[in-house]
PDB file of C-alpha atoms in Angstrom:
ATOM      1  CA  UNK A   1     100.600 111.646 106.925  1.00  0.00           C
ATOM      2  CA  UNK A   2     101.988 108.556 108.635  1.00  0.00           C
ATOM      3  CA  UNK A   3     105.754 108.376 108.420  1.00  0.00           C
ATOM      4  CA  UNK A   4     107.483 105.125 109.313  1.00  0.00           C
ATOM      5  CA  UNK A   5     110.816 105.424 111.154  1.00  0.00           C
ATOM      6  CA  UNK A   6     112.379 102.107 110.262  1.00  0.00           C
ATOM      7  CA  UNK A   7     115.336 101.667 112.605  1.00  0.00           C
ATOM      8  CA  UNK A   8     116.798 104.803 114.188  1.00  0.00           C
ATOM      9  CA  UNK A   9     119.812 104.233 116.387  1.00  0.00           C
ATOM     10  CA  UNK A  10     118.611 100.739 117.323  1.00  0.00           C
ATOM     11  CA  UNK A  11     121.022  97.840 116.922  1.00  0.00           C
ATOM     12  CA  UNK A  12     120.835  94.066 116.685  1.00  0.00           C
ATOM     13  CA  UNK A  13     120.607  94.043 120.480  1.00  0.00           C
ATOM     14  CA  UNK A  14     117.092  95.482 120.129  1.00  0.00           C
ATOM     15  CA  UNK A  15     115.844  92.378 118.300  1.00  0.00           C
ATOM     16  CA  UNK A  16     115.793  90.747 114.895  1.00  0.00           C
ATOM     17  CA  UNK A  17     112.867  92.921 113.774  1.00  0.00           C
ATOM     18  CA  UNK A  18     115.161  95.963 113.494  1.00  0.00           C
ATOM     19  CA  UNK A  19     116.339  96.266 109.854  1.00  0.00           C
ATOM     20  CA  UNK A  20     120.035  97.065 109.552  1.00  0.00           C
ATOM     21  CA  UNK A  21     121.213  96.065 106.052  1.00  0.00           C
ATOM     22  CA  UNK A  22     120.068  97.776 102.837  1.00  0.00           C
ATOM     23  CA  UNK A  23     118.160  94.637 101.860  1.00  0.00           C
ATOM     24  CA  UNK A  24     116.351  94.205 105.171  1.00  0.00           C
ATOM     25  CA  UNK A  25     115.653  97.942 105.331  1.00  0.00           C
ATOM     26  CA  UNK A  26     114.089  97.815 101.858  1.00  0.00           C
ATOM     27  CA  UNK A  27     111.995  94.774 102.816  1.00  0.00           C
ATOM     28  CA  UNK A  28     110.774  96.515 105.953  1.00  0.00           C
ATOM     29  CA  UNK A  29     110.023  99.699 104.028  1.00  0.00           C
ATOM     30  CA  UNK A  30     107.960  97.816 101.453  1.00  0.00           C
ATOM     31  CA  UNK A  31     105.955  96.067 104.174  1.00  0.00           C
ATOM     32  CA  UNK A  32     105.364  99.334 106.028  1.00  0.00           C
ATOM     33  CA  UNK A  33     104.191 101.156 102.910  1.00  0.00           C
ATOM     34  CA  UNK A  34     101.875  98.272 102.073  1.00  0.00           C
ATOM     35  CA  UNK A  35     100.496  98.663 105.616  1.00  0.00           C
ATOM     36  CA  UNK A  36      99.745 102.347 105.009  1.00  0.00           C
ATOM     37  CA  UNK A  37     102.910 104.375 105.634  1.00  0.00           C
ATOM     38  CA  UNK A  38     103.186 107.364 103.289  1.00  0.00           C
ATOM     39  CA  UNK A  39     106.745 108.495 104.033  1.00  0.00           C
ATOM     40  CA  UNK A  40     109.970 106.859 105.246  1.00  0.00           C
ATOM     41  CA  UNK A  41     112.680 107.938 107.677  1.00  0.00           C
ATOM     42  CA  UNK A  42     115.747 105.708 107.889  1.00  0.00           C
ATOM     43  CA  UNK A  43     119.193 105.605 109.452  1.00  0.00           C
ATOM     44  CA  UNK A  44     121.672 104.033 106.988  1.00  0.00           C
ATOM     45  CA  UNK A  45     124.004 101.637 108.815  1.00  0.00           C
ATOM     46  CA  UNK A  46     127.593 100.503 108.488  1.00  0.00           C
ATOM     47  CA  UNK A  47     128.160  96.711 108.308  1.00  0.00           C
ATOM     48  CA  UNK A  48     128.743  96.769 112.080  1.00  0.00           C
ATOM     49  CA  UNK A  49     125.379  98.466 112.634  1.00  0.00           C
ATOM     50  CA  UNK A  50     126.471 102.045 113.352  1.00  0.00           C
ATOM     51  CA  UNK A  51     124.584 105.056 111.971  1.00  0.00           C
ATOM     52  CA  UNK A  52     126.529 106.676 109.159  1.00  0.00           C
ATOM     53  CA  UNK A  53     126.435 109.490 106.606  1.00  0.00           C
ATOM     54  CA  UNK A  54     128.751 107.529 104.291  1.00  0.00           C
ATOM     55  CA  UNK A  55     127.958 108.318 100.623  1.00  0.00           C
ATOM     56  CA  UNK A  56     128.391 104.661  99.677  1.00  0.00           C
ATOM     57  CA  UNK A  57     126.111 103.319 102.397  1.00  0.00           C
ATOM     58  CA  UNK A  58     123.551 106.048 101.797  1.00  0.00           C
ATOM     59  CA  UNK A  59     123.473 105.278  98.065  1.00  0.00           C
ATOM     60  CA  UNK A  60     123.046 101.541  98.659  1.00  0.00           C
ATOM     61  CA  UNK A  61     120.302 102.070 101.215  1.00  0.00           C
ATOM     62  CA  UNK A  62     118.315 104.647  99.245  1.00  0.00           C
ATOM     63  CA  UNK A  63     118.605 102.675  96.007  1.00  0.00           C
ATOM     64  CA  UNK A  64     117.389  99.500  97.705  1.00  0.00           C
ATOM     65  CA  UNK A  65     114.374 101.279  99.201  1.00  0.00           C
ATOM     66  CA  UNK A  66     113.443 103.143  96.029  1.00  0.00           C
ATOM     67  CA  UNK A  67     113.529  99.904  94.050  1.00  0.00           C
ATOM     68  CA  UNK A  68     110.672  98.700  96.268  1.00  0.00           C
ATOM     69  CA  UNK A  69     108.501 101.723  97.140  1.00  0.00           C
ATOM     70  CA  UNK A  70     107.423 105.010  95.485  1.00  0.00           C
ATOM     71  CA  UNK A  71     107.061 107.174  98.617  1.00  0.00           C
ATOM     72  CA  UNK A  72     109.511 109.889  99.785  1.00  0.00           C
ATOM     73  CA  UNK A  73     112.539 108.658 101.730  1.00  0.00           C
ATOM     74  CA  UNK A  74     114.449 110.677 104.312  1.00  0.00           C
ATOM     75  CA  UNK A  75     117.588 110.093 106.370  1.00  0.00           C
ATOM     76  CA  UNK A  76     119.113 111.376 109.578  1.00  0.00           C
ATOM     77  CA  UNK A  77     121.965 113.854 109.817  1.00  0.00           C
ATOM     78  CA  UNK A  78     122.214 113.435 113.605  1.00  0.00           C
ATOM     79  CA  UNK A  79     125.464 114.428 115.283  1.00  0.00           C
ATOM     80  CA  UNK A  80     125.950 110.873 116.562  1.00  0.00           C
ATOM     81  CA  UNK A  81     126.417 109.736 112.922  1.00  0.00           C
ATOM     82  CA  UNK A  82     129.144 112.370 112.378  1.00  0.00           C
ATOM     83  CA  UNK A  83     130.011 114.446 115.477  1.00  0.00           C
ATOM     84  CA  UNK A  84     132.263 116.997 113.739  1.00  0.00           C
ATOM     85  CA  UNK A  85     130.128 119.668 111.989  1.00  0.00           C
ATOM     86  CA  UNK A  86     132.713 120.326 109.271  1.00  0.00           C
ATOM     87  CA  UNK A  87     133.126 116.617 108.535  1.00  0.00           C
ATOM     88  CA  UNK A  88     129.337 116.276 108.438  1.00  0.00           C
ATOM     89  CA  UNK A  89     129.143 118.891 105.696  1.00  0.00           C
ATOM     90  CA  UNK A  90     131.881 117.135 103.722  1.00  0.00           C
ATOM     91  CA  UNK A  91     130.033 113.848 103.956  1.00  0.00           C
ATOM     92  CA  UNK A  92     126.831 115.434 102.683  1.00  0.00           C
ATOM     93  CA  UNK A  93     128.640 117.182  99.814  1.00  0.00           C
ATOM     94  CA  UNK A  94     129.964 113.773  98.740  1.00  0.00           C
ATOM     95  CA  UNK A  95     126.527 112.119  98.569  1.00  0.00           C
ATOM     96  CA  UNK A  96     125.988 110.676  95.097  1.00  0.00           C
ATOM     97  CA  UNK A  97     122.378 109.640  95.693  1.00  0.00           C
ATOM     98  CA  UNK A  98     120.225 112.227  97.460  1.00  0.00           C
ATOM     99  CA  UNK A  99     117.345 111.523  99.832  1.00  0.00           C
ATOM    100  CA  UNK A 100     114.037 113.328  99.376  1.00  0.00           C
ATOM    101  CA  UNK A 101     114.473 114.884 102.819  1.00  0.00           C
ATOM    102  CA  UNK A 102     116.761 114.760 105.827  1.00  0.00           C
ATOM    103  CA  UNK A 103     116.230 115.555 109.487  1.00  0.00           C
ATOM    104  CA  UNK A 104     118.417 118.221 111.107  1.00  0.00           C
ATOM    105  CA  UNK A 105     118.347 118.507 114.897  1.00  0.00           C
ATOM    106  CA  UNK A 106     118.259 122.236 115.537  1.00  0.00           C
ATOM    107  CA  UNK A 107     119.886 122.041 118.974  1.00  0.00           C
ATOM    108  CA  UNK A 108     123.016 120.368 117.598  1.00  0.00           C
ATOM    109  CA  UNK A 109     126.177 122.270 116.642  1.00  0.00           C
ATOM    110  CA  UNK A 110     126.262 123.007 112.920  1.00  0.00           C
ATOM    111  CA  UNK A 111     122.505 122.652 112.399  1.00  0.00           C
ATOM    112  CA  UNK A 112     122.095 125.874 110.404  1.00  0.00           C
ATOM    113  CA  UNK A 113     125.012 125.053 108.118  1.00  0.00           C
ATOM    114  CA  UNK A 114     123.769 121.490 107.603  1.00  0.00           C
ATOM    115  CA  UNK A 115     120.253 122.664 106.765  1.00  0.00           C
ATOM    116  CA  UNK A 116     121.555 125.329 104.392  1.00  0.00           C
ATOM    117  CA  UNK A 117     123.682 122.801 102.490  1.00  0.00           C
ATOM    118  CA  UNK A 118     120.803 120.335 102.188  1.00  0.00           C
ATOM    119  CA  UNK A 119     118.552 123.071 100.810  1.00  0.00           C
ATOM    120  CA  UNK A 120     121.267 124.056  98.340  1.00  0.00           C
ATOM    121  CA  UNK A 121     121.338 120.441  97.142  1.00  0.00           C
ATOM    122  CA  UNK A 122     117.551 120.366  96.758  1.00  0.00           C
ATOM    123  CA  UNK A 123     116.969 118.067  99.747  1.00  0.00           C
ATOM    124  CA  UNK A 124     113.966 118.881 101.936  1.00  0.00           C
ATOM    125  CA  UNK A 125     114.802 119.632 105.574  1.00  0.00           C
ATOM    126  CA  UNK A 126     112.882 118.248 108.528  1.00  0.00           C
ATOM    127  CA  UNK A 127     113.711 120.595 111.404  1.00  0.00           C
ATOM    128  CA  UNK A 128     114.078 118.325 114.423  1.00  0.00           C
ATOM    129  CA  UNK A 129     112.947 120.253 117.511  1.00  0.00           C
ATOM    130  CA  UNK A 130     113.494 118.135 120.637  1.00  0.00           C
ATOM    131  CA  UNK A 131     111.793 118.763 123.942  1.00  0.00           C
ATOM    132  CA  UNK A 132     114.247 119.512 126.719  1.00  0.00           C
ATOM    133  CA  UNK A 133     116.603 121.442 124.414  1.00  0.00           C
ATOM    134  CA  UNK A 134     116.896 125.003 123.116  1.00  0.00           C
ATOM    135  CA  UNK A 135     115.956 123.828 119.634  1.00  0.00           C
ATOM    136  CA  UNK A 136     112.627 125.700 119.579  1.00  0.00           C
ATOM    137  CA  UNK A 137     114.287 129.015 120.481  1.00  0.00           C
ATOM    138  CA  UNK A 138     117.025 128.533 117.895  1.00  0.00           C
ATOM    139  CA  UNK A 139     114.517 127.586 115.220  1.00  0.00           C
ATOM    140  CA  UNK A 140     112.284 130.579 115.984  1.00  0.00           C
ATOM    141  CA  UNK A 141     115.245 132.870 115.295  1.00  0.00           C
ATOM    142  CA  UNK A 142     116.455 131.000 112.203  1.00  0.00           C
ATOM    143  CA  UNK A 143     116.182 132.664 108.772  1.00  0.00           C
ATOM    144  CA  UNK A 144     115.932 129.146 107.338  1.00  0.00           C
ATOM    145  CA  UNK A 145     112.748 128.385 109.287  1.00  0.00           C
ATOM    146  CA  UNK A 146     110.287 129.389 106.546  1.00  0.00           C
ATOM    147  CA  UNK A 147     112.188 127.236 104.040  1.00  0.00           C
ATOM    148  CA  UNK A 148     112.093 123.846 105.806  1.00  0.00           C
ATOM    149  CA  UNK A 149     109.902 121.033 104.559  1.00  0.00           C
ATOM    150  CA  UNK A 150     108.345 120.439 107.969  1.00  0.00           C
ATOM    151  CA  UNK A 151     109.030 120.617 111.676  1.00  0.00           C
ATOM    152  CA  UNK A 152     109.711 117.303 113.390  1.00  0.00           C
ATOM    153  CA  UNK A 153     108.487 117.872 116.960  1.00  0.00           C
ATOM    154  CA  UNK A 154     110.283 115.172 118.971  1.00  0.00           C
ATOM    155  CA  UNK A 155     109.037 114.512 122.501  1.00  0.00           C
ATOM    156  CA  UNK A 156     111.844 113.010 124.573  1.00  0.00           C
ATOM    157  CA  UNK A 157     109.690 112.431 127.666  1.00  0.00           C
ATOM    158  CA  UNK A 158     109.278 108.634 127.792  1.00  0.00           C
ATOM    159  CA  UNK A 159     106.892 108.563 130.762  1.00  0.00           C
ATOM    160  CA  UNK A 160     103.426 107.519 129.464  1.00  0.00           C
ATOM    161  CA  UNK A 161     101.558 109.628 132.024  1.00  0.00           C
ATOM    162  CA  UNK A 162     103.358 112.894 131.190  1.00  0.00           C
ATOM    163  CA  UNK A 163     104.468 112.581 127.555  1.00  0.00           C
ATOM    164  CA  UNK A 164     101.309 114.191 126.143  1.00  0.00           C
ATOM    165  CA  UNK A 165     101.698 117.180 128.473  1.00  0.00           C
ATOM    166  CA  UNK A 166     105.340 117.473 127.420  1.00  0.00           C
ATOM    167  CA  UNK A 167     104.203 117.364 123.799  1.00  0.00           C
ATOM    168  CA  UNK A 168     101.765 120.232 124.346  1.00  0.00           C
ATOM    169  CA  UNK A 169     104.520 122.256 125.996  1.00  0.00           C
ATOM    170  CA  UNK A 170     106.838 121.562 123.051  1.00  0.00           C
ATOM    171  CA  UNK A 171     104.167 122.609 120.549  1.00  0.00           C
ATOM    172  CA  UNK A 172     103.617 125.790 122.524  1.00  0.00           C
ATOM    173  CA  UNK A 173     107.346 126.497 122.398  1.00  0.00           C
ATOM    174  CA  UNK A 174     107.435 125.907 118.642  1.00  0.00           C
ATOM    175  CA  UNK A 175     104.540 128.309 118.159  1.00  0.00           C
ATOM    176  CA  UNK A 176     103.655 129.037 114.536  1.00  0.00           C
ATOM    177  CA  UNK A 177     106.675 127.028 113.297  1.00  0.00           C
ATOM    178  CA  UNK A 178     107.277 129.679 110.613  1.00  0.00           C
ATOM    179  CA  UNK A 179     104.040 128.451 109.024  1.00  0.00           C
ATOM    180  CA  UNK A 180     105.506 125.030 108.215  1.00  0.00           C
ATOM    181  CA  UNK A 181     103.679 121.701 108.771  1.00  0.00           C
ATOM    182  CA  UNK A 182     104.403 119.929 112.060  1.00  0.00           C
ATOM    183  CA  UNK A 183     104.965 116.197 112.523  1.00  0.00           C
ATOM    184  CA  UNK A 184     104.553 115.249 116.198  1.00  0.00           C
ATOM    185  CA  UNK A 185     105.944 112.041 117.681  1.00  0.00           C
ATOM    186  CA  UNK A 186     107.193 110.507 120.908  1.00  0.00           C
ATOM    187  CA  UNK A 187     109.504 107.677 121.827  1.00  0.00           C
ATOM    188  CA  UNK A 188     109.450 104.490 123.908  1.00  0.00           C
ATOM    189  CA  UNK A 189     106.880 104.879 126.709  1.00  0.00           C
ATOM    190  CA  UNK A 190     105.733 108.201 125.295  1.00  0.00           C
ATOM    191  CA  UNK A 191     105.300 107.041 121.695  1.00  0.00           C
ATOM    192  CA  UNK A 192     101.679 105.911 121.817  1.00  0.00           C
ATOM    193  CA  UNK A 193     100.323 108.737 124.036  1.00  0.00           C
ATOM    194  CA  UNK A 194     101.962 111.329 121.767  1.00  0.00           C
ATOM    195  CA  UNK A 195     100.695 109.623 118.605  1.00  0.00           C
ATOM    196  CA  UNK A 196      97.160 109.741 120.024  1.00  0.00           C
ATOM    197  CA  UNK A 197      97.602 113.435 120.786  1.00  0.00           C
ATOM    198  CA  UNK A 198      98.727 114.011 117.205  1.00  0.00           C
ATOM    199  CA  UNK A 199      95.500 112.333 116.114  1.00  0.00           C
ATOM    200  CA  UNK A 200      93.385 114.569 118.325  1.00  0.00           C
ATOM    201  CA  UNK A 201      95.183 117.658 117.005  1.00  0.00           C
ATOM    202  CA  UNK A 202      95.145 116.512 113.380  1.00  0.00           C
ATOM    203  CA  UNK A 203      98.926 116.701 113.057  1.00  0.00           C
ATOM    204  CA  UNK A 204     101.153 114.457 110.972  1.00  0.00           C
ATOM    205  CA  UNK A 205     102.899 111.757 112.988  1.00  0.00           C
ATOM    206  CA  UNK A 206     105.177 108.774 112.703  1.00  0.00           C
ATOM    207  CA  UNK A 207     105.709 105.347 114.199  1.00  0.00           C
ATOM    208  CA  UNK A 208     108.288 102.619 113.778  1.00  0.00           C
ATOM    209  CA  UNK A 209     111.016 100.675 115.497  1.00  0.00           C
ATOM    210  CA  UNK A 210     113.109 103.797 115.948  1.00  0.00           C
ATOM    211  CA  UNK A 211     110.468 105.165 118.304  1.00  0.00           C
ATOM    212  CA  UNK A 212     108.986 102.117 120.019  1.00  0.00           C
ATOM    213  CA  UNK A 213     109.428  98.348 120.195  1.00  0.00           C
ATOM    214  CA  UNK A 214     105.978  97.464 121.533  1.00  0.00           C
ATOM    215  CA  UNK A 215     102.394  97.690 120.309  1.00  0.00           C
ATOM    216  CA  UNK A 216      99.775  99.737 122.194  1.00  0.00           C
ATOM    217  CA  UNK A 217      98.852  96.725 124.346  1.00  0.00           C
ATOM    218  CA  UNK A 218     102.486  96.328 125.446  1.00  0.00           C
ATOM    219  CA  UNK A 219     103.182  93.264 123.303  1.00  0.00           C
ATOM    220  CA  UNK A 220     106.540  93.347 121.535  1.00  0.00           C
ATOM    221  CA  UNK A 221     106.041  94.119 117.870  1.00  0.00           C
ATOM    222  CA  UNK A 222     107.166  91.809 115.093  1.00  0.00           C
ATOM    223  CA  UNK A 223     107.790  94.470 112.451  1.00  0.00           C
ATOM    224  CA  UNK A 224     107.482  98.064 111.357  1.00  0.00           C
ATOM    225  CA  UNK A 225     104.396  97.081 109.380  1.00  0.00           C
ATOM    226  CA  UNK A 226     102.658  95.922 112.565  1.00  0.00           C
ATOM    227  CA  UNK A 227     103.435  99.280 114.175  1.00  0.00           C
ATOM    228  CA  UNK A 228     102.062 101.162 111.174  1.00  0.00           C
ATOM    229  CA  UNK A 229      98.802  99.200 111.230  1.00  0.00           C
ATOM    230  CA  UNK A 230      98.418  99.851 114.963  1.00  0.00           C
ATOM    231  CA  UNK A 231      99.452 103.480 114.548  1.00  0.00           C
ATOM    232  CA  UNK A 232      96.861 104.174 111.880  1.00  0.00           C
ATOM    233  CA  UNK A 233      94.176 102.549 114.026  1.00  0.00           C
ATOM    234  CA  UNK A 234      95.141 104.535 117.126  1.00  0.00           C
ATOM    235  CA  UNK A 235      95.429 107.762 115.147  1.00  0.00           C
ATOM    236  CA  UNK A 236      92.058 107.302 113.464  1.00  0.00           C
ATOM    237  CA  UNK A 237      90.316 106.476 116.744  1.00  0.00           C
ATOM    238  CA  UNK A 238      91.852 109.483 118.476  1.00  0.00           C
ATOM    239  CA  UNK A 239      90.882 111.751 115.596  1.00  0.00           C
ATOM    240  CA  UNK A 240      87.300 110.513 116.015  1.00  0.00           C
ATOM    241  CA  UNK A 241      87.411 110.936 119.805  1.00  0.00           C
ATOM    242  CA  UNK A 242      87.287 107.212 120.457  1.00  0.00           C
ATOM    243  CA  UNK A 243      89.400 104.731 122.389  1.00  0.00           C
ATOM    244  CA  UNK A 244      90.222 101.339 120.931  1.00  0.00           C
ATOM    245  CA  UNK A 245      89.256  98.309 123.003  1.00  0.00           C
ATOM    246  CA  UNK A 246      92.165  96.666 124.765  1.00  0.00           C
ATOM    247  CA  UNK A 247      92.278  94.414 127.805  1.00  0.00           C
ATOM    248  CA  UNK A 248      91.517  96.422 130.929  1.00  0.00           C
ATOM    249  CA  UNK A 249      90.559  99.530 129.009  1.00  0.00           C
ATOM    250  CA  UNK A 250      86.967 100.683 128.304  1.00  0.00           C
ATOM    251  CA  UNK A 251      85.937 101.887 124.853  1.00  0.00           C
ATOM    252  CA  UNK A 252      84.573 105.348 124.092  1.00  0.00           C
ATOM    253  CA  UNK A 253      85.740 108.760 125.207  1.00  0.00           C
ATOM    254  CA  UNK A 254      89.149 110.323 124.778  1.00  0.00           C
ATOM    255  CA  UNK A 255      92.236 108.095 124.633  1.00  0.00           C
TER     256      UNK A 255
END
């Protein structure tokens, strides 16, 4: 599984490649799926570019994407989009168009209640377990753990030389993950090392402008589709125990 994370909390300041409107998000989603993405994660945006749980914006964004692609589409429920847990629940109850799944960050206040409501509505829950938080401990004790769609193991270590080690520590903390599938990913400087580790371990992963703005060779990417193409290549090579040729880097052996 290669999920594409289309925009995240990025803004126009991060470059024109970041899709912010329903139309540009749908275009980017279609290009990414054509490039090989099998699942979509998106942050619906207000007209000023802020992440939102607004029923109207969510409906416009999901409808635009689904008019272009047939793959599952998920959204964020991050606290930055609605800091008040009670207000977050009200927003979700007012959704008129439902995503296929939604990520819930288990270290955030109100996570259990948010996940329970999503499940009640028939929306799959991606349990976001961030490194550097108590999310793994909370999730291990959660009665909802066996019911989530998957675990989203999010490595917040952005140092390329240590991100893979941080990822292994996070996976160890997650343990059996209540028997649920695990999607492993990193961000910024840690994105590509963690993706390669996911390949070696045979875990699902994701890539996209939410996680990283550059290709494996350090060149700034032009689109989510370019990241997906590179991600599939890196993942496949790592799964096979190979290293892709890049300037200054020998081929063969572990990445």
